Amino acid sequence: MNGIFTSQEYYQILQHITDALYVIALKPSGEIGQFVEVNEAACLQSGYSREELLQLKPNDMLASDRNNIDDLLNKHVMTGKTITMELLQKHKYDDPFPVEVNTQLITLNNNQQYIVSIVRDIRARKETENKLHESTKKLHSLFAFNPDIIFTINPDGYFSDVNPAAEKVLKYPKKDIAHIEYLSIIAEPYVEMTQKYFENILRGKIVHFEVVVISKDDEHIELDITAVPIIIDDKIIGAIGVGRDITLQNATRRKLLESEQQYRSLFENNIDPVITFAMDGTFIYLNQATEELTGFNKDELIGETFLPHIIPEELEKTQKEFAEALKGKPHQYETCMYNKMGEKVYLHITLIPIMVDNNMTGIHCIGKDITEKRQIEARLNYMAFHDYLTGLPNQHLFQKDFKKAMKDAKKFDSELALFFLDLDRFKAINDSLGHETGDLLLKKIAQRLEALLDNNAEVYRYGGDEFIILLNNANEKEAEVLAKKILVDFSISYDLNGVDVVVTPSVGISMYPHNGVDKKNLIRKADNAMYHAKLLGKNNFQFYQGNMRNKVNENFEMESMLRKALEQDELLLVYQPQVNASGNNVVGVEALIRWKNEKLGMVSPGEFIPMAEETGLIIPIGEWVIRTACLQNKAWQNQGFEPITMSVNLSIRQFYQSNLAAKVEEILLETGLNPVYLELEITESMAMQADTATKVLNDLKKLGVKIAMDDFGTGYSSLNYLRNFPIDHLKIDQSFIRDISQNEEDQNIITSIIALGHNLNIKLVAEGVETKEQRDFLVENGCDVLQGYYFSRPVEHSEIPAFIRSFLHIN
């Protein structure tokens, strides 16, 4: 029977097939010959004409090293099998490209055998497969490196996979996870709720909830879970979820009384900025929190590099930190950037590498806004090195600057001058015009001194009405020129709220290296020279001379009397109550020493305590104070009063005596006072030797006593001290309290100190509370304990019981 198509028609059909078709003739020997026919699609696909292709063999079309195509064809096709393979085919003009070849052996009636190959261009498919592979690797990277738990559960409720974070949190190894039903690790109160959420997932819903799970070692862990159904071919085959450990966060949230901050997921709803960077630092992805923090929207940042947004001072460091993260390890650092408004934003950055086939393809970035923390630190660090009242550098900064000045003087073989300046009649001005006017005068003097000095000189407030000037690279003649300028400048009156006041200085000068080669000697000799200037009538300057009498010698008589004060029972303690701000009850008293001498009368602690420090008498006096205070506190308890805390000030010399802790323990045993009712107050200056101070404080804390830092904020504090010292109370210096009702800056400083203390679990005590306005402000802003004349002046021990009773009655 004849076919329905002619040979010409068969040829036309062959040419209209859209896939490339090649016909290869087999020789009688079975050897593969040349192409005997190709269609138009083959010519278009390869770039060769039909005539050119009919001159070629299959191997001539291959671009790979796979030259054994004949063997492959013989092995499979000659057995009658149809084979499909992927090869790299040449193109006459362009680059080689991947193809899929489907080959079959056919035999015609004349026993002539041909191999027919259909060749399809699979470049588009390969590109799709590669993109899918890349996406899969990125997803795996996020799965493996994610600090949150990621898990999958099958429809029967058993875990099918978890990431390393889940193994770490749940304490179950991955090899055992398939044998665990998810309900078996849910805490009992959450089982029914969790089961309902799982059922909702299997119905195609997305769920978000908090739950408590129990790890393998019975630890209860609070998790924030977001879970979605796994859908393949419109069929739900399980659930996948992300869980973040929020145990600590929830504890903090409960402590902060229902904080408004709600936990959000790591991705779009994360409260912290989440960014993905390309290897060159350009933005690939950012969440809404990033937009809110920076002020830029996604369209403004995607494709741009982060570098222009970093402040210049941090740019080089930030580039180095980013380069470190590009080495493949998670990395953390802090930096600062400008937001869209041009404001500085400080950030704590966590960088996580994105790994694909062991190669890094980008960086995940999580940022934490630490701007407020940095501002508090900057303010406290400024306070640590500057006098609050005048804004001048303080003793702490003087010590640092002096070390550098000495180093430079030695290096360049130069001289320097140290000026010790004390104001004449300042106490009289302060007493007659009031402390507020006295403070104003000190501010104006500080401004005048700063304006007077050149770049090679710096002025420091040393304390009270004393100033130190450090004049670098200057000889005695140049120092004399400056001293004369100071005297002339001080002859000009100050306008103090309508009152014209002239205050003169007495100036003592010591020279390095002629008068000494260390700070202690130079200060002492400049101080002696200043004292000599006062003896000569004040309002003059004197260089230190070897024949000058030390001003301490002038006080031999007082020192002799002070040595006998303990023996003659001339010392006494008075007590100033401390009031609980929230409960309005007396929670403690501060013991304050007084000296009543028959000849000298009532001597101020400001006069005899420095002498006691210098002579070493402070050690027995301090021991007497602690013992007397403990005995008195125990006596009040024996009278039936509720126990209160007795606060006792430690001097710096007393603090650093080698047996302080042993002596305190001995006194506590001797007096029978419970250690929790004794509080020892240190000053910020004692923190200068941080390592030694830490050991002393830890030894005292082991006894069970409390530790308070007195006069906080007056110039020595550092965040490191507060972090490392076992401090129970911070006593805000009264200089901050004085103008609290009128001075907004004072208010901001006090609220910052209170917030800092509470963040460190330290209670705040405000000293010098004298008015109802001061009390109300401190109570409203969370200060814990108040002390000052508003409640009571320091009184004798016999008046304390009556005060406690009357205070409770009134309040």
GROMACS .gro file of N, CA and C in nm, residues 190-258:
model
  207
  190TYR      N    1  -0.015   2.558   7.801
  190TYR     CA    2  -0.017   2.608   7.663
  190TYR      C    3  -0.052   2.499   7.561
  191VAL      N    4  -0.074   2.374   7.607
  191VAL     CA    5  -0.093   2.263   7.514
  191VAL      C    6  -0.217   2.282   7.428
  192GLU      N    7  -0.331   2.309   7.493
  192GLU     CA    8  -0.457   2.320   7.419
  192GLU      C    9  -0.452   2.436   7.319
  193MET      N   10  -0.398   2.550   7.364
  193MET     CA   11  -0.389   2.666   7.276
  193MET      C   12  -0.300   2.636   7.156
  194THR      N   13  -0.183   2.573   7.181
  194THR     CA   14  -0.089   2.544   7.074
  194THR      C   15  -0.149   2.446   6.974
  195GLN      N   16  -0.223   2.350   7.024
  195GLN     CA   17  -0.286   2.251   6.934
  195GLN      C   18  -0.385   2.319   6.840
  196LYS      N   19  -0.459   2.416   6.893
  196LYS     CA   20  -0.556   2.489   6.808
  196LYS      C   21  -0.483   2.569   6.701
  197TYR      N   22  -0.370   2.631   6.739
  197TYR     CA   23  -0.293   2.706   6.640
  197TYR      C   24  -0.243   2.612   6.531
  198PHE      N   25  -0.197   2.491   6.569
  198PHE     CA   26  -0.147   2.396   6.469
  198PHE      C   27  -0.259   2.354   6.375
  199GLU      N   28  -0.377   2.333   6.431
  199GLU     CA   29  -0.492   2.297   6.347
  199GLU      C   30  -0.525   2.409   6.249
  200ASN      N   31  -0.513   2.534   6.295
  200ASN     CA   32  -0.538   2.648   6.205
  200ASN      C   33  -0.437   2.651   6.091
  201ILE      N   34  -0.311   2.618   6.123
  201ILE     CA   35  -0.208   2.614   6.018
  201ILE      C   36  -0.246   2.511   5.912
  202LEU      N   37  -0.289   2.393   5.958
  202LEU     CA   38  -0.326   2.286   5.864
  202LEU      C   39  -0.450   2.324   5.782
  203ARG      N   40  -0.522   2.428   5.827
  203ARG     CA   41  -0.635   2.478   5.748
  203ARG      C   42  -0.592   2.590   5.654
  204GLY      N   43  -0.461   2.619   5.656
  204GLY     CA   44  -0.410   2.720   5.563
  204GLY      C   45  -0.391   2.857   5.623
  205LYS      N   46  -0.397   2.870   5.758
  205LYS     CA   47  -0.387   3.001   5.820
  205LYS      C   48  -0.245   3.026   5.872
  206ILE      N   49  -0.209   3.156   5.881
  206ILE     CA   50  -0.082   3.197   5.941
  206ILE      C   51  -0.109   3.232   6.088
  207VAL      N   52  -0.023   3.184   6.178
  207VAL     CA   53  -0.046   3.209   6.321
  207VAL      C   54   0.076   3.276   6.384
  208HIS      N   55   0.049   3.352   6.488
  208HIS     CA   56   0.156   3.418   6.565
  208HIS      C   57   0.114   3.416   6.712
  209PHE      N   58   0.197   3.358   6.797
  209PHE     CA   59   0.159   3.344   6.938
  209PHE      C   60   0.285   3.325   7.022
  210GLU      N   61   0.266   3.338   7.153
  210GLU     CA   62   0.375   3.313   7.248
  210GLU      C   63   0.343   3.185   7.325
  211VAL      N   64   0.446   3.109   7.352
  211VAL     CA   65   0.428   2.979   7.417
  211VAL      C   66   0.548   2.950   7.505
  212VAL      N   67   0.530   2.861   7.601
  212VAL     CA   68   0.640   2.817   7.687
  212VAL      C   69   0.671   2.671   7.653
  213VAL      N   70   0.797   2.645   7.619
  213VAL     CA   71   0.840   2.508   7.588
  213VAL      C   72   0.937   2.461   7.696
  214ILE      N   73   0.952   2.329   7.704
  214ILE     CA   74   1.042   2.269   7.803
  214ILE      C   75   1.155   2.200   7.729
  215SER      N   76   1.278   2.240   7.757
  215SER     CA   77   1.394   2.180   7.689
  215SER      C   78   1.422   2.042   7.746
  216LYS      N   79   1.517   1.976   7.685
  216LYS     CA   80   1.553   1.840   7.728
  216LYS      C   81   1.601   1.837   7.872
  217ASP      N   82   1.663   1.947   7.919
  217ASP     CA   83   1.710   1.952   8.058
  217ASP      C   84   1.610   2.025   8.149
  218ASP      N   85   1.481   2.026   8.106
  218ASP     CA   86   1.369   2.077   8.188
  218ASP      C   87   1.373   2.228   8.211
  219GLU      N   88   1.440   2.300   8.127
  219GLU     CA   89   1.439   2.445   8.137
  219GLU      C   90   1.316   2.499   8.065
  220HIS      N   91   1.243   2.590   8.129
  220HIS     CA   92   1.126   2.654   8.068
  220HIS      C   93   1.171   2.773   7.986
  221ILE      N   94   1.134   2.771   7.858
  221ILE     CA   95   1.178   2.875   7.765
  221ILE      C   96   1.055   2.937   7.701
  222GLU      N   97   1.049   3.071   7.704
  222GLU     CA   98   0.939   3.143   7.642
  222GLU      C   99   0.977   3.176   7.498
  223LEU      N  100   0.889   3.139   7.405
  223LEU     CA  101   0.915   3.160   7.263
  223LEU      C  102   0.805   3.244   7.200
  224ASP      N  103   0.845   3.330   7.110
  224ASP     CA  104   0.751   3.401   7.024
  224ASP      C  105   0.751   3.329   6.890
  225ILE      N  106   0.638   3.270   6.852
  225ILE     CA  107   0.629   3.181   6.736
  225ILE      C  108   0.549   3.249   6.624
  226THR      N  109   0.605   3.242   6.504
  226THR     CA  110   0.529   3.274   6.383
  226THR      C  111   0.537   3.151   6.293
  227ALA      N  112   0.421   3.098   6.254
  227ALA     CA  113   0.420   2.975   6.176
  227ALA      C  114   0.322   2.987   6.060
  228VAL      N  115   0.357   2.922   5.949
  228VAL     CA  116   0.275   2.924   5.829
  228VAL      C  117   0.265   2.783   5.772
  229PRO      N  118   0.161   2.756   5.692
  229PRO     CA  119   0.151   2.623   5.630
  229PRO      C  120   0.254   2.606   5.518
  230ILE      N  121   0.300   2.483   5.501
  230ILE     CA  122   0.383   2.447   5.386
  230ILE      C  123   0.289   2.393   5.279
  231ILE      N  124   0.282   2.462   5.166
  231ILE     CA  125   0.186   2.424   5.061
  231ILE      C  126   0.262   2.386   4.934
  232ILE      N  127   0.241   2.267   4.888
  232ILE     CA  128   0.300   2.218   4.762
  232ILE      C  129   0.187   2.162   4.675
  233ASP      N  130   0.180   2.215   4.554
  233ASP     CA  131   0.075   2.171   4.461
  233ASP      C  132  -0.064   2.184   4.524
  234ASP      N  133  -0.086   2.301   4.589
  234ASP     CA  134  -0.216   2.330   4.651
  234ASP      C  135  -0.251   2.236   4.765
  235LYS      N  136  -0.152   2.164   4.816
  235LYS     CA  137  -0.178   2.072   4.927
  235LYS      C  138  -0.090   2.109   5.045
  236ILE      N  139  -0.151   2.116   5.164
  236ILE     CA  140  -0.075   2.149   5.286
  236ILE      C  141  -0.008   2.022   5.337
  237ILE      N  142   0.126   2.027   5.343
  237ILE     CA  143   0.201   1.907   5.384
  237ILE      C  144   0.269   1.926   5.520
  238GLY      N  145   0.239   2.035   5.590
  238GLY     CA  146   0.299   2.057   5.721
  238GLY      C  147   0.304   2.205   5.755
  239ALA      N  148   0.388   2.236   5.854
  239ALA     CA  149   0.401   2.375   5.900
  239ALA      C  150   0.548   2.410   5.914
  240ILE      N  151   0.580   2.536   5.889
  240ILE     CA  152   0.714   2.588   5.913
  240ILE      C  153   0.700   2.712   6.002
  241GLY      N  154   0.790   2.723   6.101
  241GLY     CA  155   0.778   2.834   6.195
  241GLY      C  156   0.912   2.891   6.236
  242VAL      N  157   0.906   3.014   6.284
  242VAL     CA  158   1.023   3.083   6.339
  242VAL      C  159   0.992   3.115   6.484
  243GLY      N  160   1.084   3.079   6.574
  243GLY     CA  161   1.065   3.106   6.716
  243GLY      C  162   1.182   3.181   6.774
  244ARG      N  163   1.154   3.289   6.842
  244ARG     CA  164   1.260   3.367   6.909
  244ARG      C  165   1.248   3.348   7.059
  245ASP      N  166   1.363   3.327   7.124
  245ASP     CA  167   1.368   3.312   7.269
  245ASP      C  168   1.344   3.449   7.332
  246ILE      N  169   1.229   3.466   7.399
  246ILE     CA  170   1.195   3.595   7.460
  246ILE      C  171   1.185   3.582   7.612
  247THR      N  172   1.253   3.482   7.668
  247THR     CA  173   1.246   3.462   7.813
  247THR      C  174   1.295   3.585   7.887
  248LEU      N  175   1.416   3.631   7.852
  248LEU     CA  176   1.474   3.748   7.919
  248LEU      C  177   1.394   3.874   7.887
  249GLN      N  178   1.352   3.887   7.761
  249GLN     CA  179   1.276   4.006   7.722
  249GLN      C  180   1.146   4.016   7.801
  250ASN      N  181   1.076   3.904   7.817
  250ASN     CA  182   0.950   3.908   7.890
  250ASN      C  183   0.973   3.937   8.038
  251ALA      N  184   1.084   3.885   8.092
  251ALA     CA  185   1.115   3.914   8.232
  251ALA      C  186   1.138   4.063   8.249
  252THR      N  187   1.212   4.122   8.156
  252THR     CA  188   1.237   4.266   8.161
  252THR      C  189   1.108   4.345   8.143
  253ARG      N  190   1.027   4.298   8.051
  253ARG     CA  191   0.900   4.367   8.024
  253ARG      C  192   0.811   4.364   8.147
  254ARG      N  193   0.810   4.250   8.219
  254ARG     CA  194   0.729   4.243   8.341
  254ARG      C  195   0.783   4.336   8.447
  255LYS      N  196   0.917   4.344   8.457
  255LYS     CA  197   0.977   4.433   8.556
  255LYS      C  198   0.946   4.579   8.525
  256LEU      N  199   0.935   4.611   8.399
  256LEU     CA  200   0.907   4.750   8.358
  256LEU      C  201   0.757   4.777   8.349
  257LEU      N  202   0.676   4.690   8.412
  257LEU     CA  203   0.531   4.711   8.423
  257LEU      C  204   0.465   4.731   8.289
  258GLU      N  205   0.453   4.619   8.218
  258GLU     CA  206   0.380   4.616   8.092
  258GLU      C  207   0.435   4.715   7.990
   0.00000   0.00000   0.00000
